[in-house]
PDB file of C-alpha atoms and ligand atoms in Angstrom:
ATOM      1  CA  UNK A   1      54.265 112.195  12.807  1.00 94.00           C
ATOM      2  CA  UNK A   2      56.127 111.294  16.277  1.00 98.00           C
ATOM      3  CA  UNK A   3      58.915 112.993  16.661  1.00 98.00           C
ATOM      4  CA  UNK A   4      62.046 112.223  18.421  1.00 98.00           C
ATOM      5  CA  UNK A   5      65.095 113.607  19.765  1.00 99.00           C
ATOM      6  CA  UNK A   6      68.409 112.305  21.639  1.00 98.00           C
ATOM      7  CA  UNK A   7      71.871 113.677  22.365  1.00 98.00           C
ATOM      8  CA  UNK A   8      75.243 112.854  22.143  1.00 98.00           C
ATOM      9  CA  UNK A   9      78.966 113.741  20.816  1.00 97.00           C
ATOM     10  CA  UNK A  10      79.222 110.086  18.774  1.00 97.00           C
ATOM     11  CA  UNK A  11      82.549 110.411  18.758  1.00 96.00           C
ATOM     12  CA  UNK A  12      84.283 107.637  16.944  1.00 95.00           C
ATOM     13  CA  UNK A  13      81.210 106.565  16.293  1.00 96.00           C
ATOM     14  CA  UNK A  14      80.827 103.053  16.915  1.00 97.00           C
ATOM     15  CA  UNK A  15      78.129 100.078  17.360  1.00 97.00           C
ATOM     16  CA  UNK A  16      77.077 101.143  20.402  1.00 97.00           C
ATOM     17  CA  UNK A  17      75.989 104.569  19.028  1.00 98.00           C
ATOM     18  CA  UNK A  18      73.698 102.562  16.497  1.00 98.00           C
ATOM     19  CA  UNK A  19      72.016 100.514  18.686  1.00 98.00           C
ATOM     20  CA  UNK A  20      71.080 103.566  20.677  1.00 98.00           C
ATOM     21  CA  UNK A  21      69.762 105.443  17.351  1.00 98.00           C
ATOM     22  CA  UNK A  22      67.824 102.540  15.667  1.00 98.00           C
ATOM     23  CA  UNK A  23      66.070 102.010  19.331  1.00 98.00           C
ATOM     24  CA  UNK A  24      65.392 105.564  19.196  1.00 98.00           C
ATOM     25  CA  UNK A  25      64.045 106.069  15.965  1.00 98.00           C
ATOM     26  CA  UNK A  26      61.565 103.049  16.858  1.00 98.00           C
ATOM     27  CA  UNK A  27      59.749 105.515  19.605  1.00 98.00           C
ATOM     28  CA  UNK A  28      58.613 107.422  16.321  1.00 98.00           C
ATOM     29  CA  UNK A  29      58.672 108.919  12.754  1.00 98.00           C
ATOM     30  CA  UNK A  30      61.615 111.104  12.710  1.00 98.00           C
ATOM     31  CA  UNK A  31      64.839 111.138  14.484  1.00 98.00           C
ATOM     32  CA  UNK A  32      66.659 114.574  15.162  1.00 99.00           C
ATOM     33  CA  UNK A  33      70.198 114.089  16.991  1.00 99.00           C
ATOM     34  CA  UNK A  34      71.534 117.398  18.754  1.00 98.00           C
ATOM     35  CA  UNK A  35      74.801 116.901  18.308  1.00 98.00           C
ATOM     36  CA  UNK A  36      77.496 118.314  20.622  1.00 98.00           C
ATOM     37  CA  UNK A  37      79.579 120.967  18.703  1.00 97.00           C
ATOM     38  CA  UNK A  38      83.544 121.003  19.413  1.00 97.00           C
ATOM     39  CA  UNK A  39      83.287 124.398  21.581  1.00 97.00           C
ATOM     40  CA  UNK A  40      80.566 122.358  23.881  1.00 96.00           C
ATOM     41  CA  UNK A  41      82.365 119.564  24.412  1.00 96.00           C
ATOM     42  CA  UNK A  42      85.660 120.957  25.104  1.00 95.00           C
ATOM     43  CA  UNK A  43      84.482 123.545  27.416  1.00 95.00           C
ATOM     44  CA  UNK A  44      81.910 121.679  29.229  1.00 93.00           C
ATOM     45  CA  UNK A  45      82.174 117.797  29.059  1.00 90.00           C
ATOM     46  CA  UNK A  46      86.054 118.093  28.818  1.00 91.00           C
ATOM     47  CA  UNK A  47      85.838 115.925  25.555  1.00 89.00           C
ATOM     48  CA  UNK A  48      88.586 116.538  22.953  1.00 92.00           C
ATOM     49  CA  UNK A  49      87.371 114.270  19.737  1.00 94.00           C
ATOM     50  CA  UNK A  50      89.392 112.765  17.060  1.00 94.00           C
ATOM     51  CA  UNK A  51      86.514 114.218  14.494  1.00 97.00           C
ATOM     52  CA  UNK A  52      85.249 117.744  14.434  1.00 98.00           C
ATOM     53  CA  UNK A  53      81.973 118.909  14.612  1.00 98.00           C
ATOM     54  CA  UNK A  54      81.361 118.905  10.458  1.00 98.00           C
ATOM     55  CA  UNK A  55      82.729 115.454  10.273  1.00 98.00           C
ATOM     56  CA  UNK A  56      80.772 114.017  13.290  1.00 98.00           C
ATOM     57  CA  UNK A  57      77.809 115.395  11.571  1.00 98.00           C
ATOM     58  CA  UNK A  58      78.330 113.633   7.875  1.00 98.00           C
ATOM     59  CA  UNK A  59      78.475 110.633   9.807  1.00 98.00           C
ATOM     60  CA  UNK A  60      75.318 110.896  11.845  1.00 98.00           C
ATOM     61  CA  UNK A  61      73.497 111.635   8.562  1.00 98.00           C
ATOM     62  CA  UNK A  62      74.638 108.835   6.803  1.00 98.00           C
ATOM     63  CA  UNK A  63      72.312 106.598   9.479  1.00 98.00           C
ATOM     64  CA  UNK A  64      69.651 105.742   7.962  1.00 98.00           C
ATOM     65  CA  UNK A  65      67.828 106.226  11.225  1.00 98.00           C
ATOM     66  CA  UNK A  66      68.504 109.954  11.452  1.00 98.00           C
ATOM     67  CA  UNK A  67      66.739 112.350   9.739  1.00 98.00           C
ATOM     68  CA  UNK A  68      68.138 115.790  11.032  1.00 98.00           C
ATOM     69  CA  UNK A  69      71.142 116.516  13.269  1.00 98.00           C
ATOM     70  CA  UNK A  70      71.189 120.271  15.271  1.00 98.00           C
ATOM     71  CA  UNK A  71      74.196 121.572  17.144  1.00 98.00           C
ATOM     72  CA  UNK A  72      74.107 121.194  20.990  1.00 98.00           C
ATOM     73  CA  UNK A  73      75.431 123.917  21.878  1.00 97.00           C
ATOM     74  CA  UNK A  74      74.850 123.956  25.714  1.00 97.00           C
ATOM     75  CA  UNK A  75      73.224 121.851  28.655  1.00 96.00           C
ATOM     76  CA  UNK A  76      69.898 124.078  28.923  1.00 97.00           C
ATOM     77  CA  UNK A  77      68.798 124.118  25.435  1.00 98.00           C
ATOM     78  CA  UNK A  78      66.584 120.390  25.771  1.00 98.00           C
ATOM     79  CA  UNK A  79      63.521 121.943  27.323  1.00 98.00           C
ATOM     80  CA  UNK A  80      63.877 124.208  24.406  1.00 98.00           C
ATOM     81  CA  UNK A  81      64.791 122.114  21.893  1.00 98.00           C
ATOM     82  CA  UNK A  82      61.517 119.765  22.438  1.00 98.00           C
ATOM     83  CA  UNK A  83      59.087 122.939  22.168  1.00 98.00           C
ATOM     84  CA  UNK A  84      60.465 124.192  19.038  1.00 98.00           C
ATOM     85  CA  UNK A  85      60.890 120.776  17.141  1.00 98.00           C
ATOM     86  CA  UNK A  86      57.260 119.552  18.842  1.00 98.00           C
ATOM     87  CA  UNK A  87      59.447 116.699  20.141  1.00 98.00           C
ATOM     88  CA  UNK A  88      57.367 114.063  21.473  1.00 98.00           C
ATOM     89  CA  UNK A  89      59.675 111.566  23.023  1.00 98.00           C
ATOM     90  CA  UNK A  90      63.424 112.363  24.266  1.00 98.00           C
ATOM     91  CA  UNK A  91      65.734 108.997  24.279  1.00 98.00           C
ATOM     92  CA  UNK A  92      68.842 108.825  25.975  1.00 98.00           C
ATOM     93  CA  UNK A  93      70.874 106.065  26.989  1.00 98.00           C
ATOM     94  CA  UNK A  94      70.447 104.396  30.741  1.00 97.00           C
ATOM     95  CA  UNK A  95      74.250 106.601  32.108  1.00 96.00           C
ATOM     96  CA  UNK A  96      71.972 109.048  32.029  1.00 98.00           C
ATOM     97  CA  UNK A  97      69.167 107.800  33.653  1.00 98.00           C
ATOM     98  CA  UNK A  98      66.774 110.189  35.774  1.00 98.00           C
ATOM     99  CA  UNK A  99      69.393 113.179  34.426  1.00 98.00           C
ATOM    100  CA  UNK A 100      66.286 114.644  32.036  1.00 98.00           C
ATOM    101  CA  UNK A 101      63.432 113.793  33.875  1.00 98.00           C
ATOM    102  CA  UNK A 102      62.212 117.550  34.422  1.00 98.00           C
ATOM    103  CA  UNK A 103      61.463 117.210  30.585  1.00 98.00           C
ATOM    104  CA  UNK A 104      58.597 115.159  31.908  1.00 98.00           C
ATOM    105  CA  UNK A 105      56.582 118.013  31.592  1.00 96.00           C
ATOM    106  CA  UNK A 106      56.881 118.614  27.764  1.00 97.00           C
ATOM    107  CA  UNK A 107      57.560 114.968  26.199  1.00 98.00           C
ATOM    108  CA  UNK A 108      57.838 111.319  27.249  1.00 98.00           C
ATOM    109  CA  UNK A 109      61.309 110.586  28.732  1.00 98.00           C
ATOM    110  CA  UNK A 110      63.105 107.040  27.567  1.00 98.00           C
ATOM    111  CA  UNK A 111      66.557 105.888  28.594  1.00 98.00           C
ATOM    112  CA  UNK A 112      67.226 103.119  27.042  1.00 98.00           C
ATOM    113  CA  UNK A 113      70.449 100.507  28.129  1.00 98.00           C
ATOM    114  CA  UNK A 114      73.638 101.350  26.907  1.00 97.00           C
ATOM    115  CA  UNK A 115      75.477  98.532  24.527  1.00 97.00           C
ATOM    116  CA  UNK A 116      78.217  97.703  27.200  1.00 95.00           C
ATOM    117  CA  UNK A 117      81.061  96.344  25.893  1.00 93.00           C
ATOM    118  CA  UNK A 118      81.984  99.288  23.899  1.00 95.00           C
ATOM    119  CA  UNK A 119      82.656 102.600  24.506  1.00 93.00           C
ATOM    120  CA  UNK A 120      85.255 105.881  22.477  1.00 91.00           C
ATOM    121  CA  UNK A 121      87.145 105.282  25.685  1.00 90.00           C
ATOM    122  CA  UNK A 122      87.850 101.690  25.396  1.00 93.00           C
ATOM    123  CA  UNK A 123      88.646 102.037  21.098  1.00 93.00           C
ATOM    124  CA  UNK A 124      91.469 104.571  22.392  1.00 92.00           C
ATOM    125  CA  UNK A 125      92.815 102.605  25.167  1.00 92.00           C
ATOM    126  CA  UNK A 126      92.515  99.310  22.797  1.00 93.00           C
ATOM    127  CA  UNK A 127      94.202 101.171  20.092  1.00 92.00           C
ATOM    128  CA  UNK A 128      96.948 102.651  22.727  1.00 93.00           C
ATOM    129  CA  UNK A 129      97.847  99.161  23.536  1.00 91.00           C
ATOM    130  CA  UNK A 130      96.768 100.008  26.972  1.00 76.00           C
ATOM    131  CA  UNK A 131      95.210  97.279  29.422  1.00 67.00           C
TER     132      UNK A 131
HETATM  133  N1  LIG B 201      75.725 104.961  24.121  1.00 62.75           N
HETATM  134  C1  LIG B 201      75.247 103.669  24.220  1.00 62.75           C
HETATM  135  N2  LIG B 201      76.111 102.642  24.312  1.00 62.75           N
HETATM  136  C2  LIG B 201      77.454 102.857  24.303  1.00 62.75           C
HETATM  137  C3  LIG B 201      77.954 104.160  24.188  1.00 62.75           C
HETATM  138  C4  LIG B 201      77.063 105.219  24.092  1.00 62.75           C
HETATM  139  O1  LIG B 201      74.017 103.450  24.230  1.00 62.75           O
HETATM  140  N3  LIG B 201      78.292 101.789  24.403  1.00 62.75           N
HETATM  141  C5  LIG B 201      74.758 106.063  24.044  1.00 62.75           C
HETATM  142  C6  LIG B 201      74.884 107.040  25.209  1.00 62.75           C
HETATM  143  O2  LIG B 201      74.177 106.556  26.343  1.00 62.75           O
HETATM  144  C7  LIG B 201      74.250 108.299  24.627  1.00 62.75           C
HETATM  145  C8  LIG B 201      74.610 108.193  23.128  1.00 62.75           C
HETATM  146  O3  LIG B 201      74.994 106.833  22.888  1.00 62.75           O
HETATM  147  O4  LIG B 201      72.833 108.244  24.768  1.00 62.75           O
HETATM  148  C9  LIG B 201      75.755 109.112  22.757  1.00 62.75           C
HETATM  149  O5  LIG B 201      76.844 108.806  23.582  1.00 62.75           O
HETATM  150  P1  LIG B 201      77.976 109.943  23.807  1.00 62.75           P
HETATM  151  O6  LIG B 201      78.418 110.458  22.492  1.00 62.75           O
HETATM  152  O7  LIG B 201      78.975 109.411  24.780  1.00 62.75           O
HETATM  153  O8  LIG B 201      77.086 111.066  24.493  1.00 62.75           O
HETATM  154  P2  LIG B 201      77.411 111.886  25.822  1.00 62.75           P
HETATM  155  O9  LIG B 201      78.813 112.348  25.800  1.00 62.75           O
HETATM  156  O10 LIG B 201      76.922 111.070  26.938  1.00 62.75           O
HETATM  157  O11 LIG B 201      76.524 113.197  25.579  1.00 62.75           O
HETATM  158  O12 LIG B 201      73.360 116.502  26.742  1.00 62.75           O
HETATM  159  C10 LIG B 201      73.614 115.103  26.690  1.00 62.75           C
HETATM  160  C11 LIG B 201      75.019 114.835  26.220  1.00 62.75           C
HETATM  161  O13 LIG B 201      75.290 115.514  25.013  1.00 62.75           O
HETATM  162  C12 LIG B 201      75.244 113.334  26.042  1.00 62.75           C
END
């Protein structure tokens, strides 16, 4: 079984998100997405978002391309991450491109384009009225 693993806060999820995990899922047999709790991203990537944690979770296992979502909890837990789940390809989108590559040395490393006409960003600024 191929296993594979990508990150995110999927926030708002949106179409963009799914594009990213039905590519993913097609590097393998089973998806997990380390999913970034509320402490995470408010402390590190400065992200407040609309859903918490629990609810971003439901969501993301309601894909039917996702077949286990873990807390990211922190920016240093990947290398671990891929040992302990035997990961064998990591998948993130292209903004992050060359950003994981030192994970080289335990799985294969994908980025894959981002869907660009959509982003949480643009929803809130669309639904703000805002230019
Ligand atoms: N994504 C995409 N197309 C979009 C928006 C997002 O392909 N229009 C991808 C991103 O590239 C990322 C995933 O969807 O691979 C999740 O996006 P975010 O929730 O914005 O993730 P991010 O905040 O970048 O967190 O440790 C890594 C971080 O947790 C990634």
């Amino acid at each position: 079984m191929k296993r594979v693993i990508t990150y995110g806060t999927f926030d708002l999820l949106h179409y963009g998100h799914i594009n990213l995990l039905r590519r993913a899922r097609q590097y393998g047999d089973y998806l997990i997405v380390a999913l970034s709790t509320d402490e995470f991203n408010w402390n590190e990537k400065k992200k407040k978002c609309y859903f918490s944690y629990e609810e971003r979770k439901a969501l993301l296992e309601a894909i039917r391309y996702v077949d286990l979502v873990i807390p990211e909890e922190g920016w240093d837990q990947k290398a671990s991450d891929v040992r302990e789940y035997h990961i064998d390809t990591f998948v993130m989108g292209d903004d992050w491109a060359g950003q994981f590559d030192f994970l080289k040395e335990y799985c294969e490393v994908v980025y894959l384009p981002r869907t660009p006409e959509i982003s949480t960003t643009q929803i809130k600024q669309d639904l703000a009225g805002k230019p």
